């Protein structure tokens, strides 16, 4: 299954790319995607991705298809989804 992963802000600078395609198994979850991103872009480990549990550090989030924030990293992903790794901005 192929997913399009887009990086925004600092994640983009650390990954040194705007986006990439990630191959994952049919039963993959968002956590599996994060783990794959961590292995492909080690500069993200620490500042963006926790190496202990492959969760995002508190300032980052995943957005699915530009429509909704991912709340459960153990949720399954679907072929062709666009996953956006982004900094959570405080606003008001």
Short mmCIF file of N, CA and C in Angstrom, two decimals:
data_model
loop_
_atom_site.label_atom_id
_atom_site.label_comp_id
_atom_site.label_asym_id
_atom_site.label_seq_id
_atom_site.Cartn_x
_atom_site.Cartn_y
_atom_site.Cartn_z
N UNK A 1 0.85 -1.15 0.00
CA UNK A 1 0.00 0.00 0.00
C UNK A 1 0.90 1.23 0.00
N UNK A 2 0.57 2.21 -0.80
CA UNK A 2 1.37 3.43 -0.90
C UNK A 2 0.62 4.62 -0.30
N UNK A 3 1.38 5.42 0.45
CA UNK A 3 0.84 6.63 1.06
C UNK A 3 1.73 7.79 0.68
N UNK A 4 1.13 8.94 0.47
CA UNK A 4 1.87 10.16 0.19
C UNK A 4 2.02 10.90 1.51
N UNK A 5 3.26 11.13 1.92
CA UNK A 5 3.54 11.84 3.17
C UNK A 5 4.10 13.21 2.82
N UNK A 6 3.47 14.22 3.38
CA UNK A 6 3.92 15.60 3.15
C UNK A 6 4.44 16.16 4.46
N UNK A 7 5.54 16.89 4.39
CA UNK A 7 6.16 17.50 5.56
C UNK A 7 5.96 19.01 5.50
N UNK A 8 5.61 19.60 6.63
CA UNK A 8 5.45 21.06 6.72
C UNK A 8 6.39 21.61 7.79
N UNK A 9 6.80 22.86 7.62
CA UNK A 9 7.59 23.58 8.63
C UNK A 9 8.91 22.92 8.94
N UNK A 10 9.20 22.83 10.24
CA UNK A 10 10.48 22.27 10.68
C UNK A 10 10.66 20.83 10.23
N UNK A 11 9.57 20.06 10.21
CA UNK A 11 9.66 18.67 9.74
C UNK A 11 10.19 18.63 8.31
N UNK A 12 9.76 19.56 7.49
CA UNK A 12 10.24 19.64 6.10
C UNK A 12 11.73 19.97 6.06
N UNK A 13 12.12 20.92 6.89
CA UNK A 13 13.54 21.28 6.92
C UNK A 13 14.41 20.12 7.39
N UNK A 14 13.96 19.41 8.41
CA UNK A 14 14.73 18.28 8.92
C UNK A 14 14.76 17.11 7.93
N UNK A 15 13.65 16.85 7.28
CA UNK A 15 13.59 15.75 6.31
C UNK A 15 14.27 16.13 5.00
N UNK A 16 14.44 17.42 4.77
CA UNK A 16 15.05 17.96 3.56
C UNK A 16 14.29 17.55 2.29
N UNK A 17 12.98 17.46 2.43
CA UNK A 17 12.12 17.18 1.29
C UNK A 17 10.71 17.66 1.61
N UNK A 18 9.95 17.96 0.57
CA UNK A 18 8.57 18.40 0.74
C UNK A 18 7.63 17.22 0.99
N UNK A 19 7.89 16.11 0.30
CA UNK A 19 7.02 14.95 0.42
C UNK A 19 7.74 13.70 -0.05
N UNK A 20 7.11 12.57 0.22
CA UNK A 20 7.65 11.29 -0.24
C UNK A 20 6.54 10.26 -0.27
N UNK A 21 6.78 9.16 -0.97
CA UNK A 21 5.87 8.03 -0.96
C UNK A 21 6.41 7.00 0.03
N UNK A 22 5.51 6.45 0.84
CA UNK A 22 5.87 5.43 1.82
C UNK A 22 5.10 4.16 1.47
N UNK A 23 5.80 3.05 1.44
CA UNK A 23 5.16 1.74 1.26
C UNK A 23 4.95 1.11 2.63
N UNK A 24 3.74 0.65 2.89
CA UNK A 24 3.43 -0.03 4.15
C UNK A 24 2.58 -1.26 3.85
N UNK A 25 2.52 -2.17 4.81
CA UNK A 25 1.71 -3.38 4.69
C UNK A 25 0.22 -3.02 4.68
N UNK A 26 -0.58 -3.95 4.22
CA UNK A 26 -2.03 -3.73 4.14
C UNK A 26 -2.68 -3.50 5.50
N UNK A 27 -2.10 -4.02 6.55
CA UNK A 27 -2.66 -3.87 7.90
C UNK A 27 -1.99 -2.75 8.69
N UNK A 28 -1.28 -1.86 8.03
CA UNK A 28 -0.50 -0.82 8.70
C UNK A 28 -1.38 0.20 9.42
N UNK A 29 -0.80 0.77 10.47
CA UNK A 29 -1.44 1.83 11.24
C UNK A 29 -0.64 3.12 11.06
N UNK A 30 -1.17 4.20 11.59
CA UNK A 30 -0.43 5.46 11.55
C UNK A 30 0.90 5.35 12.28
N UNK A 31 0.94 4.58 13.36
CA UNK A 31 2.20 4.38 14.09
C UNK A 31 3.23 3.68 13.19
N UNK A 32 2.78 2.73 12.38
CA UNK A 32 3.68 2.07 11.43
C UNK A 32 4.23 3.07 10.42
N UNK A 33 3.38 4.00 10.00
CA UNK A 33 3.81 5.04 9.06
C UNK A 33 4.88 5.91 9.73
N UNK A 34 4.64 6.30 10.98
CA UNK A 34 5.62 7.11 11.71
C UNK A 34 6.94 6.35 11.84
N UNK A 35 6.86 5.07 12.13
CA UNK A 35 8.06 4.25 12.26
C UNK A 35 8.82 4.20 10.93
N UNK A 36 8.12 4.07 9.84
CA UNK A 36 8.74 4.05 8.52
C UNK A 36 9.38 5.41 8.20
N UNK A 37 8.69 6.49 8.55
CA UNK A 37 9.24 7.84 8.35
C UNK A 37 10.52 8.00 9.17
N UNK A 38 10.49 7.53 10.42
CA UNK A 38 11.66 7.65 11.30
C UNK A 38 12.87 6.92 10.73
N UNK A 39 12.65 5.75 10.14
CA UNK A 39 13.78 5.01 9.59
C UNK A 39 14.31 5.65 8.31
N UNK A 40 13.42 6.28 7.57
CA UNK A 40 13.83 6.90 6.31
C UNK A 40 14.43 8.30 6.51
N UNK A 41 13.97 9.01 7.54
CA UNK A 41 14.42 10.37 7.82
C UNK A 41 14.87 10.46 9.28
N UNK A 42 16.06 9.94 9.61
CA UNK A 42 16.50 9.89 11.01
C UNK A 42 16.64 11.25 11.67
N UNK A 43 16.77 12.32 10.91
CA UNK A 43 16.86 13.65 11.51
C UNK A 43 15.57 14.05 12.23
N UNK A 44 14.46 13.38 11.91
CA UNK A 44 13.18 13.67 12.57
C UNK A 44 13.08 13.02 13.95
N UNK A 45 13.89 11.98 14.17
CA UNK A 45 13.85 11.27 15.46
C UNK A 45 14.45 12.17 16.54
N UNK A 46 13.68 12.39 17.56
CA UNK A 46 14.08 13.30 18.64
C UNK A 46 13.26 14.57 18.59
N UNK A 47 13.53 15.46 17.60
CA UNK A 47 12.78 16.72 17.55
C UNK A 47 11.30 16.55 17.19
N UNK A 48 10.97 15.55 16.38
CA UNK A 48 9.60 15.39 15.89
C UNK A 48 9.00 14.04 16.29
N UNK A 49 9.80 12.99 16.25
CA UNK A 49 9.32 11.63 16.54
C UNK A 49 10.06 11.08 17.75
N UNK A 50 9.30 10.58 18.71
CA UNK A 50 9.89 9.97 19.90
C UNK A 50 10.46 8.59 19.54
N UNK A 51 11.74 8.35 19.82
CA UNK A 51 12.34 7.06 19.46
C UNK A 51 11.85 5.91 20.34
N UNK A 52 11.30 6.20 21.50
CA UNK A 52 10.86 5.14 22.41
C UNK A 52 9.58 4.45 21.96
N UNK A 53 8.62 5.24 21.46
CA UNK A 53 7.31 4.66 21.16
C UNK A 53 6.76 5.07 19.79
N UNK A 54 7.57 5.76 19.00
CA UNK A 54 7.16 6.23 17.67
C UNK A 54 5.87 7.03 17.72
N UNK A 55 5.79 7.89 18.74
CA UNK A 55 4.73 8.89 18.80
C UNK A 55 5.35 10.22 18.42
N UNK A 56 4.52 11.16 18.06
CA UNK A 56 5.02 12.49 17.74
C UNK A 56 5.26 13.27 19.02
N UNK A 57 6.26 14.14 19.00
CA UNK A 57 6.49 14.99 20.15
C UNK A 57 5.28 15.92 20.29
N UNK A 58 5.06 16.49 21.47
CA UNK A 58 3.83 17.24 21.73
C UNK A 58 3.50 18.37 20.76
N UNK A 59 4.45 18.92 20.09
CA UNK A 59 4.18 20.05 19.19
C UNK A 59 3.75 19.63 17.78
N UNK A 60 3.72 18.34 17.50
CA UNK A 60 3.45 17.87 16.13
C UNK A 60 2.19 17.03 16.06
N UNK A 61 1.64 16.96 14.87
CA UNK A 61 0.43 16.17 14.63
C UNK A 61 0.44 15.63 13.21
N UNK A 62 -0.43 14.65 12.98
CA UNK A 62 -0.67 14.15 11.64
C UNK A 62 -2.05 14.60 11.19
N UNK A 63 -2.15 14.98 9.93
CA UNK A 63 -3.42 15.33 9.32
C UNK A 63 -3.65 14.32 8.21
N UNK A 64 -4.88 13.86 8.08
CA UNK A 64 -5.23 12.86 7.08
C UNK A 64 -5.98 13.53 5.94
N UNK A 65 -5.40 13.45 4.75
CA UNK A 65 -6.02 13.97 3.52
C UNK A 65 -6.41 15.44 3.60
N UNK A 66 -5.77 16.20 4.49
CA UNK A 66 -6.07 17.61 4.61
C UNK A 66 -7.45 17.88 5.19
N UNK A 67 -8.06 16.87 5.79
CA UNK A 67 -9.44 17.00 6.29
C UNK A 67 -9.59 16.87 7.79
N UNK A 68 -8.75 16.03 8.38
CA UNK A 68 -8.95 15.78 9.82
C UNK A 68 -7.63 15.45 10.49
N UNK A 69 -7.56 15.80 11.75
CA UNK A 69 -6.39 15.48 12.57
C UNK A 69 -6.47 14.02 13.00
N UNK A 70 -5.36 13.35 12.99
CA UNK A 70 -5.29 11.97 13.47
C UNK A 70 -5.26 11.99 14.98
N UNK A 71 -6.17 11.28 15.60
CA UNK A 71 -6.25 11.24 17.05
C UNK A 71 -5.71 9.93 17.62
N UNK A 72 -5.76 8.86 16.83
CA UNK A 72 -5.36 7.53 17.28
C UNK A 72 -4.27 7.00 16.35
N UNK A 73 -3.05 6.91 16.86
CA UNK A 73 -1.94 6.44 16.03
C UNK A 73 -2.03 4.96 15.72
N UNK A 74 -2.92 4.24 16.39
CA UNK A 74 -3.11 2.83 16.09
C UNK A 74 -4.26 2.59 15.12
N UNK A 75 -4.79 3.67 14.55
CA UNK A 75 -5.84 3.55 13.53
C UNK A 75 -5.21 3.08 12.21
N UNK A 76 -5.96 2.29 11.45
CA UNK A 76 -5.42 1.81 10.17
C UNK A 76 -5.34 2.93 9.14
N UNK A 77 -4.41 2.76 8.21
CA UNK A 77 -4.30 3.68 7.08
C UNK A 77 -4.85 2.97 5.83
N UNK A 78 -5.13 3.76 4.81
CA UNK A 78 -5.72 3.22 3.59
C UNK A 78 -4.89 3.64 2.39
N UNK A 79 -4.84 2.77 1.42
CA UNK A 79 -4.05 3.01 0.22
C UNK A 79 -4.41 4.37 -0.40
N UNK A 80 -3.38 5.12 -0.75
CA UNK A 80 -3.56 6.40 -1.42
C UNK A 80 -3.79 7.59 -0.50
N UNK A 81 -3.86 7.36 0.80
CA UNK A 81 -4.08 8.49 1.71
C UNK A 81 -2.90 9.44 1.68
N UNK A 82 -3.20 10.69 1.94
CA UNK A 82 -2.16 11.71 2.10
C UNK A 82 -2.04 12.01 3.58
N UNK A 83 -0.86 11.80 4.11
CA UNK A 83 -0.58 12.03 5.52
C UNK A 83 0.32 13.27 5.60
N UNK A 84 -0.12 14.26 6.36
CA UNK A 84 0.64 15.50 6.50
C UNK A 84 1.21 15.55 7.92
N UNK A 85 2.53 15.65 8.00
CA UNK A 85 3.22 15.80 9.28
C UNK A 85 3.47 17.29 9.48
N UNK A 86 2.85 17.83 10.54
CA UNK A 86 2.87 19.29 10.70
C UNK A 86 3.00 19.71 12.15
N UNK A 87 3.45 20.93 12.34
CA UNK A 87 3.57 21.56 13.64
C UNK A 87 2.19 22.07 14.04
N UNK A 88 1.80 21.81 15.29
CA UNK A 88 0.53 22.34 15.79
C UNK A 88 0.76 23.77 16.21
N UNK A 89 0.05 24.68 15.61
CA UNK A 89 0.19 26.08 15.95
C UNK A 89 -0.84 26.49 16.96
N UNK A 90 -0.41 27.29 17.88
CA UNK A 90 -1.36 27.88 18.83
C UNK A 90 -1.92 29.14 18.19
N UNK A 91 -3.16 29.33 18.36
CA UNK A 91 -3.77 30.50 17.76
C UNK A 91 -4.79 31.12 18.69
N UNK A 92 -5.35 32.20 18.24
CA UNK A 92 -6.35 32.78 19.10
C UNK A 92 -6.86 34.07 18.56
#
